[in-house]
Short mmCIF file of C-alpha atoms in Angstrom, two decimals:
data_model
loop_
_atom_site.label_atom_id
_atom_site.label_comp_id
_atom_site.label_asym_id
_atom_site.label_seq_id
_atom_site.Cartn_x
_atom_site.Cartn_y
_atom_site.Cartn_z
CA MET A 1499 8.30 -37.62 23.76
CA PRO A 1500 8.48 -40.41 21.12
CA LEU A 1501 10.06 -39.05 17.98
CA ASN A 1502 8.73 -41.22 15.17
CA ASP A 1503 8.21 -40.46 11.48
CA HIS A 1504 4.59 -39.61 12.04
CA THR A 1505 5.43 -36.96 14.66
CA VAL A 1506 8.15 -35.44 12.49
CA LYS A 1507 5.87 -35.27 9.48
CA ALA A 1508 3.05 -33.67 11.48
CA PHE A 1509 5.44 -31.11 12.91
CA ASP A 1510 6.81 -30.29 9.45
CA GLU A 1511 3.29 -29.75 8.21
CA ASP A 1512 2.54 -27.45 11.16
CA ILE A 1513 5.67 -25.42 10.53
CA GLY A 1514 4.84 -25.24 6.84
CA GLN A 1515 1.44 -23.84 7.71
CA LEU A 1516 3.02 -21.26 10.05
CA ARG A 1517 5.44 -20.21 7.33
CA GLY A 1518 2.60 -19.89 4.84
CA LEU A 1519 0.61 -17.62 7.16
CA ILE A 1520 3.63 -15.42 7.80
CA ALA A 1521 4.40 -15.17 4.08
CA GLN A 1522 0.81 -14.03 3.56
CA MET A 1523 1.09 -11.44 6.33
CA GLY A 1524 4.40 -10.21 4.96
CA GLY A 1525 2.99 -9.82 1.45
CA LEU A 1526 0.07 -7.78 2.78
CA ALA A 1527 2.28 -5.58 4.97
CA GLU A 1528 4.78 -4.87 2.17
CA HIS A 1529 1.97 -4.01 -0.18
CA ALA A 1530 0.32 -1.78 2.43
CA ILE A 1531 3.48 0.29 2.94
CA ALA A 1532 4.00 0.73 -0.81
CA ALA A 1533 0.31 1.56 -1.33
CA ALA A 1534 0.38 4.11 1.50
CA MET A 1535 3.34 5.88 -0.12
CA GLU A 1536 1.50 5.90 -3.44
CA ALA A 1537 -1.67 7.26 -1.78
CA LEU A 1538 0.47 9.97 -0.20
CA ARG A 1539 2.05 10.89 -3.52
CA ARG A 1540 -1.30 11.09 -5.30
CA HIS A 1541 -3.17 12.46 -2.27
CA ASP A 1542 -5.59 9.58 -2.82
CA LEU A 1543 -7.97 9.62 0.14
CA GLU A 1544 -10.01 6.64 -1.06
CA SER A 1545 -6.95 4.42 -1.32
CA ALA A 1546 -5.76 5.67 2.10
CA ARG A 1547 -9.08 4.59 3.62
CA GLU A 1548 -8.76 1.14 2.02
CA ILE A 1549 -5.27 0.70 3.47
CA VAL A 1550 -6.54 1.58 6.95
CA ALA A 1551 -9.43 -0.88 6.61
CA GLY A 1552 -7.18 -3.59 5.11
CA ASP A 1553 -4.97 -3.69 8.20
CA LYS A 1554 -7.61 -5.86 9.89
CA ARG A 1555 -6.64 -8.75 7.61
CA ILE A 1556 -3.05 -8.58 8.84
CA ASP A 1557 -4.26 -8.47 12.45
CA ALA A 1558 -6.48 -11.50 11.86
CA LEU A 1559 -3.59 -13.46 10.35
CA GLN A 1560 -1.43 -12.63 13.36
CA ILE A 1561 -4.07 -14.09 15.66
CA GLU A 1562 -4.10 -17.22 13.49
CA VAL A 1563 -0.31 -17.55 13.73
CA GLU A 1564 -0.47 -17.12 17.49
CA GLN A 1565 -3.16 -19.76 17.93
CA LEU A 1566 -1.38 -22.21 15.67
CA ALA A 1567 2.01 -21.66 17.34
CA VAL A 1568 0.55 -22.16 20.81
CA ARG A 1569 -1.25 -25.31 19.62
CA ILE A 1570 1.99 -26.69 18.17
CA ILE A 1571 3.91 -26.02 21.39
CA ALA A 1572 1.17 -27.56 23.55
CA LEU A 1573 0.48 -30.62 21.36
CA ARG A 1574 3.93 -31.47 20.01
CA ALA A 1575 6.17 -30.09 22.76
CA PRO A 1576 8.94 -29.40 20.19
CA LEU A 1577 12.53 -29.25 21.44
CA ALA A 1578 15.61 -27.14 20.71
CA ASP A 1579 15.74 -26.07 17.03
CA ASP A 1580 12.08 -26.85 16.41
CA LEU A 1581 10.92 -24.93 19.47
CA ARG A 1582 13.11 -21.97 18.56
CA GLU A 1583 11.54 -21.95 15.13
CA VAL A 1584 7.96 -21.93 16.42
CA VAL A 1585 8.77 -19.16 18.90
CA ALA A 1586 10.48 -17.20 16.11
CA ALA A 1587 7.37 -17.56 13.95
CA LEU A 1588 5.21 -16.29 16.83
CA LYS A 1589 7.45 -13.25 17.33
CA ILE A 1590 7.94 -12.51 13.64
CA ALA A 1591 4.16 -12.43 13.18
CA GLY A 1592 4.03 -9.81 15.95
CA VAL A 1593 6.62 -7.68 14.17
CA VAL A 1594 4.92 -7.97 10.77
CA GLU A 1595 1.67 -6.89 12.43
CA ARG A 1596 3.48 -3.76 13.64
CA ILE A 1597 4.78 -3.08 10.13
CA GLY A 1598 1.15 -3.22 9.00
CA ASP A 1599 0.35 -0.67 11.72
CA TYR A 1600 2.97 1.69 10.30
CA ALA A 1601 1.35 1.44 6.86
CA LYS A 1602 -2.01 2.22 8.47
CA ASN A 1603 -0.49 5.14 10.35
CA ILE A 1604 1.02 6.57 7.15
CA ALA A 1605 -2.32 6.14 5.36
CA LYS A 1606 -4.11 8.00 8.18
CA ARG A 1607 -1.82 10.98 7.62
CA VAL A 1608 -2.56 11.24 3.88
CA PRO A 1609 -5.57 13.60 4.30
CA MET A 1610 -3.44 15.95 6.41
CA ILE A 1611 -0.88 16.59 3.68
CA GLU A 1612 -2.63 18.68 1.07
CA SER A 1613 -0.09 20.99 -0.47
CA HIS A 1614 2.10 18.09 -1.52
CA GLY A 1615 3.09 19.83 -4.72
CA GLU A 1616 4.90 22.50 -2.73
CA ILE A 1617 6.84 20.19 -0.42
CA GLU A 1618 9.88 18.94 -2.34
CA PRO A 1619 11.13 16.48 0.33
CA LEU A 1620 7.99 14.46 -0.36
CA SER A 1621 9.70 13.21 -3.50
CA VAL A 1622 12.47 11.59 -1.42
CA LEU A 1623 10.15 9.49 0.76
CA PRO A 1624 9.27 6.82 -1.87
CA ALA A 1625 12.96 5.91 -2.27
CA MET A 1626 13.32 5.52 1.49
CA SER A 1627 10.14 3.47 1.57
CA ALA A 1628 11.39 1.20 -1.22
CA LEU A 1629 14.58 0.48 0.72
CA ALA A 1630 12.69 -0.33 3.93
CA VAL A 1631 10.11 -2.52 2.15
CA GLN A 1632 12.89 -4.42 0.38
CA MET A 1633 14.47 -5.13 3.77
CA VAL A 1634 11.18 -6.57 5.03
CA HIS A 1635 10.84 -8.65 1.86
CA ASP A 1636 14.38 -10.03 2.11
CA ALA A 1637 14.01 -10.72 5.84
CA LEU A 1638 10.89 -12.79 5.18
CA ASP A 1639 12.65 -14.57 2.30
CA ALA A 1640 15.47 -15.41 4.73
CA PHE A 1641 12.84 -16.80 7.12
CA ALA A 1642 11.30 -18.95 4.38
CA ALA A 1643 14.78 -20.25 3.45
CA ARG A 1644 15.97 -20.44 7.10
CA ASP A 1645 19.03 -18.58 5.85
CA ALA A 1646 21.08 -17.00 8.65
CA THR A 1647 23.56 -15.44 6.21
CA ALA A 1648 20.82 -13.64 4.31
CA ALA A 1649 19.46 -12.45 7.66
CA VAL A 1650 22.80 -10.83 8.56
CA GLU A 1651 22.85 -9.14 5.17
CA VAL A 1652 19.42 -7.57 5.86
CA CYS A 1653 20.67 -6.12 9.17
CA ASP A 1654 23.66 -4.57 7.46
CA ARG A 1655 21.32 -2.56 5.25
CA ASP A 1656 19.53 -0.90 8.14
CA ARG A 1657 22.27 1.70 8.28
CA GLN A 1658 21.23 2.94 4.82
CA VAL A 1659 17.65 3.50 5.94
CA ASP A 1660 18.91 5.29 9.06
CA ASP A 1661 21.15 7.52 6.96
CA PHE A 1662 18.20 8.29 4.71
CA TYR A 1663 16.14 9.21 7.72
CA ASN A 1664 18.80 11.43 9.28
CA SER A 1665 19.31 13.28 6.03
CA LEU A 1666 15.56 13.63 5.50
CA PHE A 1667 15.13 14.91 9.06
CA ARG A 1668 17.54 17.76 8.31
CA VAL A 1669 15.91 18.51 4.97
CA LEU A 1670 12.44 18.63 6.55
CA VAL A 1671 13.59 20.88 9.40
CA THR A 1672 15.20 23.24 6.87
CA HIS A 1673 12.03 23.19 4.82
CA MET A 1674 10.03 24.12 7.92
CA MET A 1675 12.32 27.05 8.67
CA GLU A 1676 12.00 28.37 5.13
CA ASN A 1677 8.25 27.74 4.81
CA PRO A 1678 6.68 28.31 8.22
CA LYS A 1679 3.16 28.00 6.88
CA THR A 1680 3.75 24.36 5.90
CA ILE A 1681 5.12 23.35 9.33
CA GLY A 1682 1.98 21.43 10.36
CA GLN A 1683 2.05 19.35 7.18
CA VAL A 1684 5.79 18.85 7.17
CA ALA A 1685 5.56 17.62 10.78
CA GLN A 1686 3.33 14.85 9.40
CA LEU A 1687 6.06 13.99 6.89
CA LEU A 1688 8.55 13.85 9.75
CA PHE A 1689 6.38 11.19 11.39
CA ILE A 1690 6.06 9.30 8.12
CA ALA A 1691 9.85 9.33 7.66
CA LYS A 1692 10.18 8.08 11.24
CA ASN A 1693 7.66 5.30 10.53
CA LEU A 1694 9.70 4.16 7.54
CA GLU A 1695 12.86 4.24 9.63
CA ARG A 1696 11.06 2.01 12.16
CA VAL A 1697 10.02 -0.39 9.37
CA GLY A 1698 13.76 -0.82 8.66
CA ASP A 1699 14.36 -1.48 12.38
CA HIS A 1700 11.60 -4.08 12.40
CA ALA A 1701 13.05 -5.83 9.34
CA THR A 1702 16.28 -5.94 11.35
CA ASN A 1703 14.42 -7.40 14.33
CA ILE A 1704 12.95 -10.10 12.11
CA ALA A 1705 16.39 -10.88 10.71
CA GLU A 1706 17.80 -11.18 14.25
CA MET A 1707 15.01 -13.58 15.20
CA ILE A 1708 15.72 -15.71 12.12
CA TYR A 1709 19.41 -15.75 12.95
CA PHE A 1710 18.68 -16.92 16.49
CA ALA A 1711 16.18 -19.54 15.33
CA ALA A 1712 18.65 -20.91 12.77
CA THR A 1713 21.82 -20.82 14.86
CA GLY A 1714 20.78 -20.78 18.53
CA THR A 1715 23.02 -17.76 19.15
CA HIS A 1716 22.22 -14.05 19.14
CA MET A 1717 23.54 -11.81 16.40
CA ALA A 1718 26.02 -9.32 17.87
CA GLU A 1719 24.23 -6.25 19.18
CA ARG A 1720 24.31 -3.40 16.74
CA ASP A 1721 23.93 0.33 17.15
CA ARG A 1722 20.59 1.23 15.61
CA GLY A 1723 21.52 4.86 15.01
CA ASP A 1724 17.86 5.83 14.88
CA ILE A 1725 18.19 9.23 16.50
CA PRO A 1726 19.35 12.07 14.28
CA THR A 1727 22.40 13.84 15.63
CA SER A 1728 21.25 17.24 14.46
CA MET B 97 -4.03 -34.44 30.60
CA PRO B 98 -4.61 -35.57 34.24
CA LEU B 99 -5.69 -32.61 36.31
CA ASN B 100 -4.72 -33.49 39.87
CA ASP B 101 -3.88 -31.22 42.80
CA HIS B 102 -0.19 -31.48 42.08
CA THR B 103 -0.61 -30.25 38.48
CA VAL B 104 -2.85 -27.38 39.56
CA LYS B 105 -0.42 -26.30 42.27
CA ALA B 106 2.56 -26.44 39.91
CA PHE B 107 0.66 -24.40 37.32
CA ASP B 108 -0.32 -21.81 39.92
CA GLU B 109 3.30 -21.48 40.94
CA ASP B 110 4.34 -21.03 37.31
CA ILE B 111 1.73 -18.35 36.75
CA GLY B 112 2.77 -16.65 39.98
CA GLN B 113 6.34 -16.55 38.72
CA LEU B 114 5.21 -15.11 35.37
CA ARG B 115 3.19 -12.42 37.14
CA GLY B 116 6.17 -11.58 39.34
CA LEU B 117 8.46 -11.12 36.32
CA ILE B 118 5.93 -8.91 34.57
CA ALA B 119 5.43 -6.79 37.70
CA GLN B 120 9.21 -6.32 37.81
CA MET B 121 9.32 -5.34 34.14
CA GLY B 122 6.42 -2.94 34.61
CA GLY B 123 8.05 -1.26 37.60
CA LEU B 124 11.27 -0.75 35.62
CA ALA B 125 9.44 0.58 32.54
CA GLU B 126 7.29 3.03 34.53
CA HIS B 127 10.36 4.27 36.36
CA ALA B 128 12.30 4.63 33.09
CA ILE B 129 9.62 6.83 31.52
CA ALA B 130 9.39 9.06 34.60
CA ALA B 131 13.19 9.25 34.86
CA ALA B 132 13.51 10.13 31.15
CA MET B 133 11.09 13.03 31.59
CA GLU B 134 13.06 14.22 34.62
CA ALA B 135 16.34 13.94 32.68
CA LEU B 136 14.74 15.98 29.90
CA ARG B 137 13.57 18.65 32.33
CA ARG B 138 16.98 18.97 33.97
CA HIS B 139 18.93 18.33 30.75
CA ASP B 140 20.71 15.60 32.73
CA LEU B 141 22.89 13.73 30.22
CA GLU B 142 24.34 11.32 32.77
CA SER B 143 20.89 10.18 33.88
CA ALA B 144 19.81 9.90 30.23
CA ARG B 145 22.74 7.58 29.57
CA GLU B 146 21.80 5.43 32.58
CA ILE B 147 18.22 5.10 31.31
CA VAL B 148 19.45 3.96 27.90
CA ALA B 149 21.79 1.40 29.51
CA GLY B 150 19.11 0.24 31.97
CA ASP B 151 16.77 -0.83 29.18
CA LYS B 152 18.80 -4.02 28.84
CA ARG B 153 17.37 -5.24 32.16
CA ILE B 154 13.84 -4.92 30.80
CA ASP B 155 14.86 -6.77 27.63
CA ALA B 156 16.43 -9.56 29.69
CA LEU B 157 13.26 -9.93 31.78
CA GLN B 158 11.18 -10.18 28.63
CA ILE B 159 13.32 -13.05 27.41
CA GLU B 160 12.82 -14.73 30.82
CA VAL B 161 9.04 -14.34 30.54
CA GLU B 162 9.09 -15.76 27.03
CA GLN B 163 11.14 -18.79 28.04
CA LEU B 164 9.00 -19.47 31.08
CA ALA B 165 5.73 -19.08 29.17
CA VAL B 166 6.87 -21.44 26.42
CA ARG B 167 8.04 -23.96 29.06
CA ILE B 168 4.66 -23.78 30.80
CA ILE B 169 2.76 -24.33 27.54
CA ALA B 170 5.01 -27.24 26.51
CA LEU B 171 5.16 -28.97 29.94
CA ARG B 172 1.69 -28.36 31.33
CA ALA B 173 -0.36 -27.99 28.14
CA PRO B 174 -2.80 -25.62 29.93
CA LEU B 175 -6.35 -25.33 28.57
CA ALA B 176 -8.88 -22.52 28.06
CA ASP B 177 -8.58 -19.85 30.81
CA ASP B 178 -5.13 -21.00 31.90
CA LEU B 179 -3.76 -21.03 28.37
CA ARG B 180 -5.25 -17.59 27.67
CA GLU B 181 -3.52 -16.31 30.76
CA VAL B 182 -0.10 -17.65 29.79
CA VAL B 183 -0.44 -16.25 26.26
CA ALA B 184 -1.56 -12.90 27.71
CA ALA B 185 1.53 -12.84 29.95
CA LEU B 186 3.73 -13.54 26.93
CA LYS B 187 2.15 -10.72 24.95
CA ILE B 188 2.03 -8.25 27.83
CA ALA B 189 5.76 -8.75 28.41
CA GLY B 190 6.29 -7.83 24.74
CA VAL B 191 4.29 -4.63 25.17
CA VAL B 192 6.07 -3.64 28.40
CA GLU B 193 9.38 -4.16 26.61
CA ARG B 194 8.22 -1.67 23.98
CA ILE B 195 7.26 0.84 26.68
CA GLY B 196 10.83 0.49 27.94
CA ASP B 197 12.02 1.23 24.39
CA TYR B 198 10.02 4.47 24.39
CA ALA B 199 11.73 5.52 27.63
CA LYS B 200 15.09 4.74 26.02
CA ASN B 201 14.11 6.68 22.92
CA ILE B 202 13.11 9.73 24.99
CA ALA B 203 16.38 9.50 26.95
CA LYS B 204 18.36 9.41 23.69
CA ARG B 205 16.77 12.70 22.66
CA VAL B 206 17.76 14.52 25.88
CA PRO B 207 21.16 15.71 24.56
CA MET B 208 19.47 17.18 21.48
CA ILE B 209 17.24 19.56 23.44
CA GLU B 210 19.54 22.20 24.85
CA SER B 211 17.62 25.44 25.00
CA HIS B 212 14.93 23.91 27.19
CA GLY B 213 14.50 27.16 29.13
CA GLU B 214 13.18 28.86 26.00
CA ILE B 215 10.67 26.18 24.97
CA GLU B 216 7.56 26.63 27.07
CA PRO B 217 5.66 23.54 25.81
CA LEU B 218 8.35 21.48 27.54
CA SER B 219 6.59 22.22 30.81
CA VAL B 220 3.43 20.43 29.59
CA LEU B 221 5.12 17.14 28.77
CA PRO B 222 5.57 15.88 32.37
CA ALA B 223 1.79 16.07 32.98
CA MET B 224 1.16 14.05 29.81
CA SER B 225 3.84 11.59 30.88
CA ALA B 226 2.30 11.21 34.34
CA LEU B 227 -1.08 10.33 32.77
CA ALA B 228 0.44 7.74 30.44
CA VAL B 229 2.59 6.16 33.16
CA GLN B 230 -0.43 5.93 35.47
CA MET B 231 -2.31 4.07 32.73
CA VAL B 232 0.54 1.55 32.46
CA HIS B 233 0.61 1.18 36.24
CA ASP B 234 -3.14 0.63 36.50
CA ALA B 235 -3.12 -1.80 33.55
CA LEU B 236 -0.48 -3.91 35.27
CA ASP B 237 -2.42 -3.73 38.55
CA ALA B 238 -5.47 -5.00 36.63
CA PHE B 239 -3.31 -7.86 35.33
CA ALA B 240 -2.12 -8.75 38.84
CA ALA B 241 -5.72 -8.68 40.09
CA ARG B 242 -7.13 -10.33 36.90
CA ASP B 243 -9.66 -7.50 36.97
CA ALA B 244 -11.48 -7.02 33.63
CA THR B 245 -13.46 -4.03 34.92
CA ALA B 246 -10.30 -2.17 35.91
CA ALA B 247 -8.90 -3.00 32.46
CA VAL B 248 -11.88 -1.33 30.73
CA GLU B 249 -11.41 1.72 32.92
CA VAL B 250 -7.76 2.02 31.76
CA CYS B 251 -8.85 1.99 28.10
CA ASP B 252 -11.35 4.73 28.74
CA ARG B 253 -8.54 7.01 29.87
CA ASP B 254 -6.59 6.70 26.61
CA ARG B 255 -8.73 9.46 25.14
CA GLN B 256 -7.27 11.92 27.68
CA VAL B 257 -3.72 11.11 26.62
CA ASP B 258 -4.75 11.47 22.95
CA ASP B 259 -6.36 14.84 23.66
CA PHE B 260 -3.20 15.93 25.43
CA TYR B 261 -1.15 14.87 22.44
CA ASN B 262 -3.37 16.61 19.89
CA SER B 263 -3.30 19.84 21.88
CA LEU B 264 0.47 19.60 22.36
CA PHE B 265 0.96 18.93 18.65
CA ARG B 266 -0.75 22.23 17.83
CA VAL B 267 1.18 24.10 20.52
CA LEU B 268 4.50 22.74 19.25
CA VAL B 269 3.71 23.58 15.63
CA THR B 270 2.76 27.12 16.66
CA HIS B 271 5.96 27.38 18.66
CA MET B 272 7.94 26.31 15.59
CA MET B 273 6.27 28.94 13.45
CA GLU B 274 7.07 31.64 15.97
CA ASN B 275 10.61 30.48 16.74
CA PRO B 276 12.07 29.06 13.54
CA LYS B 277 15.53 28.66 15.04
CA THR B 278 14.24 26.12 17.60
CA ILE B 279 12.51 23.94 14.97
CA GLY B 280 15.11 21.16 15.15
CA GLN B 281 14.78 20.88 18.91
CA VAL B 282 11.01 21.24 18.96
CA ALA B 283 10.79 18.44 16.37
CA GLN B 284 12.47 16.24 19.00
CA LEU B 285 9.75 17.26 21.47
CA LEU B 286 7.14 16.33 18.88
CA PHE B 287 8.61 12.81 18.79
CA ILE B 288 8.71 12.66 22.58
CA ALA B 289 5.03 13.69 22.78
CA LYS B 290 4.27 11.01 20.19
CA ASN B 291 6.19 8.43 22.24
CA LEU B 292 4.12 9.28 25.32
CA GLU B 293 0.93 9.03 23.28
CA ARG B 294 2.09 5.56 22.18
CA VAL B 295 2.74 4.59 25.80
CA GLY B 296 -0.94 5.33 26.45
CA ASP B 297 -1.87 3.15 23.43
CA HIS B 298 0.27 0.34 24.79
CA ALA B 299 -1.34 0.57 28.22
CA THR B 300 -4.63 0.21 26.32
CA ASN B 301 -3.26 -2.83 24.47
CA ILE B 302 -2.27 -4.42 27.79
CA ALA B 303 -5.73 -3.72 29.20
CA GLU B 304 -7.35 -5.33 26.15
CA MET B 305 -5.18 -8.42 26.57
CA ILE B 306 -6.15 -8.66 30.26
CA TYR B 307 -9.81 -8.32 29.36
CA PHE B 308 -9.52 -11.13 26.81
CA ALA B 309 -7.56 -13.36 29.22
CA ALA B 310 -10.12 -12.82 31.97
CA THR B 311 -13.32 -13.06 29.91
CA GLY B 312 -12.47 -14.97 26.72
CA THR B 313 -14.08 -12.20 24.64
CA HIS B 314 -12.51 -9.18 22.94
CA MET B 315 -13.19 -5.69 24.23
CA ALA B 316 -15.17 -3.72 21.64
CA GLU B 317 -12.82 -2.11 19.13
CA ARG B 318 -12.18 1.51 19.90
CA ASP B 319 -11.03 4.44 17.81
CA ARG B 320 -7.49 5.21 18.93
CA GLY B 321 -7.63 8.83 17.79
CA ASP B 322 -3.84 8.96 17.63
CA ILE B 323 -3.56 11.18 14.58
CA PRO B 324 -3.97 14.89 15.13
CA THR B 325 -6.64 16.44 12.96
CA SER B 326 -4.74 19.66 12.52
#
């Protein structure tokens, strides 16, 4: 494979395009999670429907990333660092698409939670959501900057989201015990809390992929702590 | 790209190797789900631990598939049908890895469900699990046979798993209302039921990927129906 200036420049342009598509996907997914939490808070069914419909844009971008990544691998046969970066982009797009799915899933549950005024734990969810969305944002910033140190820092924050989830799990179970007639609705909140916890895990996955792409070594395996102990 | 007999034979061998790795992954993931349900039924903590530890083998196989697929794309620059098949293998491996994660997740919940004798809905879960695992099995058979018709048939069965889930959701919520002291444990069952419902969705995803790889067109979008309406 001749490695001349022309090849390098073309590859850099390809990678730039990949990064741009992923930044777009990330922006849409972050916004979708935040909008879903807002729709939940205001019981806004119209906005919830728009979030569900809007997920198709994220899916379409993922397909674009996939096609571009495969084309780059086939045409330019990148090696070592460059190949790791293209593969990371391919995988990160897959994870961001899943984050979009969580936003869609939360939005689909909005109509099922009617008596939101009576369920106090609902007021805790936006804070958990903000933490998880910030992790996604910072992970994608680390990708744009190819910054392995920033990626490690994102992973370290996953514990906070897990703690939030575990505490919320207990609060929701207690709420169910004390208000049996809201159990069906609170069960939906349990799933929403779990979705947000998974968004944090996915931000961690992205950060691990960035770390591997940038350094060629895997970040030490961490305990995800995603199962509540009570 | 010269397309001589040698190239074709080498590509066929590569694809055969990819298929073999995915069949191995699929066998492990199916077994892990079934074993997790059995560990749940018998409250077998030792077996649950083994399932959690065993997930690493599935993860390692996924990395092998990814490396092989990328090598095939870079070295052989396959076109059209062949390229679609390699990309499908790459994506299917990602989905099977997630199915393995669901098995691990179910196994992690086993220690948290102690009073299993008193929770009748627990007896319904194995039937739901069997349906979902069969879908995964048949989807991977369709992949091995490159059979688009069999893939469509797998998707059609997802509705049954969804119906199972929706009915189980209502049963579990009712059980919580009637037995407030088991709410914490029954919430774990709710997550397990949701995991099994997601396994069915993933089997559907695999089937859709097979359909696209085999035909070059996307299967008509279907309503997943994965949110209970009550």
